GROMACS .gro file of C-alpha atoms in nm:
model
  182
    1ALA     CA    1   1.003  -4.590   5.711
    2GLN     CA    2   1.071  -4.497   6.075
    3VAL     CA    3   1.393  -4.388   6.229
    4ARG     CA    4   1.440  -4.532   6.574
    5ASN     CA    5   1.674  -4.393   6.828
    6ASN     CA    6   1.786  -4.605   7.117
    7ASN     CA    7   1.896  -4.305   7.324
    8LEU     CA    8   1.771  -4.335   7.683
    9ASP     CA    9   1.809  -3.961   7.748
   10GLN     CA   10   1.574  -3.875   7.461
   11TYR     CA   11   1.321  -4.131   7.580
   12VAL     CA   12   1.317  -4.002   7.937
   13GLU     CA   13   1.311  -3.642   7.816
   14SER     CA   14   1.004  -3.732   7.611
   15ILE     CA   15   0.841  -3.879   7.921
   16SER     CA   16   0.929  -3.565   8.118
   17THR     CA   17   0.771  -3.346   7.850
   18THR     CA   18   0.459  -3.563   7.852
   19ILE     CA   19   0.433  -3.533   8.230
   20VAL     CA   20   0.471  -3.156   8.222
   21ASN     CA   21   0.216  -3.120   7.943
   22SER     CA   22  -0.039  -3.351   8.103
   23LYS     CA   23  -0.341  -3.214   8.280
   24VAL     CA   24  -0.213  -3.308   8.624
   25SER     CA   25  -0.237  -3.041   8.892
   26GLN     CA   26   0.077  -2.862   9.003
   27ALA     CA   27   0.029  -3.004   9.354
   28LYS     CA   28   0.008  -3.361   9.228
   29LEU     CA   29   0.309  -3.311   9.000
   30MET     CA   30   0.516  -3.174   9.291
   31ARG     CA   31   0.402  -3.457   9.520
   32ASN     CA   32   0.497  -3.713   9.255
   33LEU     CA   33   0.835  -3.548   9.191
   34MET     CA   34   0.911  -3.546   9.565
   35GLN     CA   35   0.813  -3.912   9.589
   36VAL     CA   36   1.050  -3.994   9.303
   37ARG     CA   37   1.331  -3.798   9.471
   38ILE     CA   38   1.267  -3.970   9.806
   39THR     CA   39   1.256  -4.316   9.648
   40VAL     CA   40   1.565  -4.266   9.434
   41ALA     CA   41   1.769  -4.094   9.709
   42THR     CA   42   1.687  -4.355   9.975
   43SER     CA   43   1.779  -4.632   9.734
   44ALA     CA   44   2.102  -4.451   9.647
   45ALA     CA   45   2.190  -4.406  10.016
   46ARG     CA   46   2.117  -4.774  10.082
   47GLU     CA   47   2.352  -4.884   9.803
   48PHE     CA   48   2.625  -4.629   9.875
   49SER     CA   49   2.815  -4.843  10.126
   50ARG     CA   50   2.857  -5.115   9.861
   51LEU     CA   51   3.027  -4.886   9.610
   52GLU     CA   52   3.388  -4.962   9.529
   53ASN     CA   53   3.471  -4.598   9.453
   54ARG     CA   54   3.258  -4.444   9.730
   55GLU     CA   55   3.548  -4.229   9.858
   56GLU     CA   56   3.547  -4.029   9.533
   57TYR     CA   57   3.174  -3.966   9.559
   58LEU     CA   58   3.190  -3.906   9.933
   59SER     CA   59   3.439  -3.628   9.865
   60GLN     CA   60   3.190  -3.467   9.624
   61LEU     CA   61   2.907  -3.506   9.880
   62TRP     CA   62   3.120  -3.342  10.150
   63ASN     CA   63   3.203  -3.062   9.907
   64ALA     CA   64   2.833  -2.997   9.840
   65SER     CA   65   2.752  -3.017  10.211
   66ASN     CA   66   3.033  -2.773  10.295
   67ARG     CA   67   2.910  -2.533  10.027
   68MET     CA   68   2.561  -2.542  10.180
   69GLU     CA   69   2.706  -2.472  10.523
   70ALA     CA   70   2.920  -2.186  10.386
   71ALA     CA   71   2.613  -2.028  10.227
   72VAL     CA   72   2.412  -2.018  10.550
   73PRO     CA   73   2.568  -1.698  10.696
   74TYR     CA   74   2.488  -1.519  10.369
   75ILE     CA   75   2.131  -1.647  10.385
   76PHE     CA   76   2.098  -1.501  10.736
   77GLN     CA   77   2.212  -1.170  10.581
   78LYS     CA   78   1.940  -1.211  10.315
   79ASP     CA   79   2.203  -1.230  10.041
   80ALA     CA   80   2.045  -1.372   9.724
   81LYS     CA   81   2.376  -1.521   9.610
   82GLY     CA   82   2.398  -1.722   9.933
   83LEU     CA   83   2.054  -1.868   9.867
   84MET     CA   84   2.146  -1.949   9.508
   85ASP     CA   85   2.471  -2.114   9.620
   86PHE     CA   86   2.285  -2.321   9.880
   87ASN     CA   87   2.025  -2.440   9.629
   88ARG     CA   88   2.290  -2.529   9.372
   89ALA     CA   89   2.493  -2.722   9.632
   90GLU     CA   90   2.184  -2.908   9.753
   91SER     CA   91   2.095  -3.002   9.398
   92ASP     CA   92   2.455  -3.118   9.338
   93PHE     CA   93   2.439  -3.326   9.655
   94HIS     CA   94   2.131  -3.518   9.541
   95ARG     CA   95   2.260  -3.560   9.187
   96THR     CA   96   2.594  -3.694   9.314
   97LEU     CA   97   2.423  -3.938   9.550
   98VAL     CA   98   2.211  -4.076   9.265
   99ILE     CA   99   2.486  -4.082   9.001
  100ALA     CA  100   2.727  -4.255   9.241
  101ASN     CA  101   2.525  -4.573   9.216
  102GLY     CA  102   2.599  -4.608   8.847
  103ASN     CA  103   2.243  -4.693   8.750
  104GLN     CA  104   2.210  -4.531   8.409
  105ILE     CA  105   1.829  -4.548   8.409
  106LEU     CA  106   1.785  -4.392   8.754
  107SER     CA  107   2.045  -4.127   8.675
  108CYS     CA  108   1.873  -4.041   8.349
  109ILE     CA  109   1.529  -4.025   8.508
  110TYR     CA  110   1.662  -3.818   8.795
  111ASP     CA  111   1.847  -3.574   8.570
  112ASN     CA  112   1.542  -3.518   8.352
  113LEU     CA  113   1.299  -3.469   8.639
  114SER     CA  114   1.517  -3.296   8.896
  115GLY     CA  115   1.520  -2.966   8.705
  116MET     CA  116   1.146  -2.926   8.756
  117LEU     CA  117   1.179  -3.004   9.125
  118ASP     CA  118   1.479  -2.774   9.169
  119THR     CA  119   1.283  -2.492   9.007
  120ALA     CA  120   0.992  -2.554   9.242
  121MET     CA  121   1.224  -2.564   9.543
  122ARG     CA  122   1.368  -2.225   9.450
  123SER     CA  123   1.018  -2.075   9.456
  124ILE     CA  124   0.954  -2.184   9.816
  125LYS     CA  125   1.053  -1.957  10.100
  126PHE     CA  126   1.255  -2.125  10.373
  127SER     CA  127   1.373  -1.944  10.683
  128ALA     CA  128   1.746  -1.907  10.736
  129SER     CA  129   1.714  -2.135  11.040
  130GLN     CA  130   1.544  -2.404  10.833
  131MET     CA  131   1.824  -2.387  10.578
  132GLU     CA  132   2.088  -2.400  10.849
  133LYS     CA  133   1.923  -2.716  10.987
  134ARG     CA  134   1.917  -2.869  10.638
  135SER     CA  135   2.287  -2.798  10.592
  136LYS     CA  136   2.359  -2.978  10.920
  137ASP     CA  137   2.138  -3.270  10.815
  138TYR     CA  138   2.347  -3.310  10.500
  139SER     CA  139   2.666  -3.308  10.710
  140TYR     CA  140   2.519  -3.580  10.933
  141LEU     CA  141   2.430  -3.776  10.620
  142CYS     CA  142   2.788  -3.747  10.493
  143GLU     CA  143   2.915  -3.871  10.829
  144ALA     CA  144   2.679  -4.169  10.821
  145LEU     CA  145   2.785  -4.256  10.465
  146GLN     CA  146   3.152  -4.214  10.556
  147ASN     CA  147   3.113  -4.444  10.858
  148GLY     CA  148   2.919  -4.708  10.664
  149GLN     CA  149   2.605  -4.651  10.874
  150THR     CA  150   2.362  -4.743  10.599
  151ASP     CA  151   2.045  -4.751  10.811
  152LEU     CA  152   2.125  -4.412  10.962
  153ALA     CA  153   2.201  -4.268  10.617
  154VAL     CA  154   1.869  -4.393  10.480
  155ALA     CA  155   1.685  -4.254  10.783
  156LEU     CA  156   1.853  -3.915  10.740
  157VAL     CA  157   1.760  -3.904  10.371
  158LEU     CA  158   1.401  -3.989  10.460
  159VAL     CA  159   1.376  -3.729  10.736
  160THR     CA  160   1.539  -3.456  10.528
  161LEU     CA  161   1.335  -3.520  10.215
  162ASN     CA  162   1.006  -3.581  10.398
  163THR     CA  163   1.052  -3.245  10.569
  164LEU     CA  164   1.114  -3.085  10.230
  165GLU     CA  165   0.813  -3.265  10.086
  166SER     CA  166   0.593  -3.118  10.362
  167LYS     CA  167   0.719  -2.770  10.280
  168VAL     CA  168   0.662  -2.828   9.906
  169MET     CA  169   0.309  -2.949   9.970
  170ASP     CA  170   0.238  -2.644  10.190
  171HIS     CA  171   0.344  -2.430   9.895
  172TYR     CA  172   0.145  -2.636   9.640
  173PRO     CA  173  -0.174  -2.730   9.825
  174ASP     CA  174  -0.383  -3.010   9.682
  175GLU     CA  175  -0.681  -2.860   9.499
  176SER     CA  176  -0.917  -3.139   9.614
  177ALA     CA  177  -0.830  -3.061   9.976
  178MET     CA  178  -0.903  -2.692   9.916
  179ILE     CA  179  -1.244  -2.774   9.762
  180SER     CA  180  -1.342  -2.981  10.067
  181TYR     CA  181  -1.278  -2.680  10.293
  182ALA     CA  182  -1.506  -2.456  10.088
   0.00000   0.00000   0.00000
């Protein structure tokens, strides 16, 4: 006899565990996680203007963006709490953007994989100026979403996350690229 559970969260969590335990390099895992975040976030930004209750989610996005902006002066002062607040707000921003679309599968996948990516992001050193620029980019994204500028919102998500992906890949260099330099 087998007991079957139809719980999507358990299924995706199982996939997440399999991914983490696989013999994939840290660089490839980070690259794949960033690609998932970019794909999911651009799709979420594209669909945002069609949401009936977008004002509720827009309020949450503005809140996260404002929290990032408020943390920046503390980051310039090298205050660890400011950095922690910024990272938490940025994570909340992405999670809200994805959850707003009401796609249970994407939300579940994102929730189960975003923790790994958030942990990796916390290990990367960003300058205070880079973080200040990111906080402004999120404000611009909120403005685009608020004004129904879907193409601009998608472009801003792509620029912001591709910049982050470059920084992640600098921190987790591809082993095959390192071997070719030897």
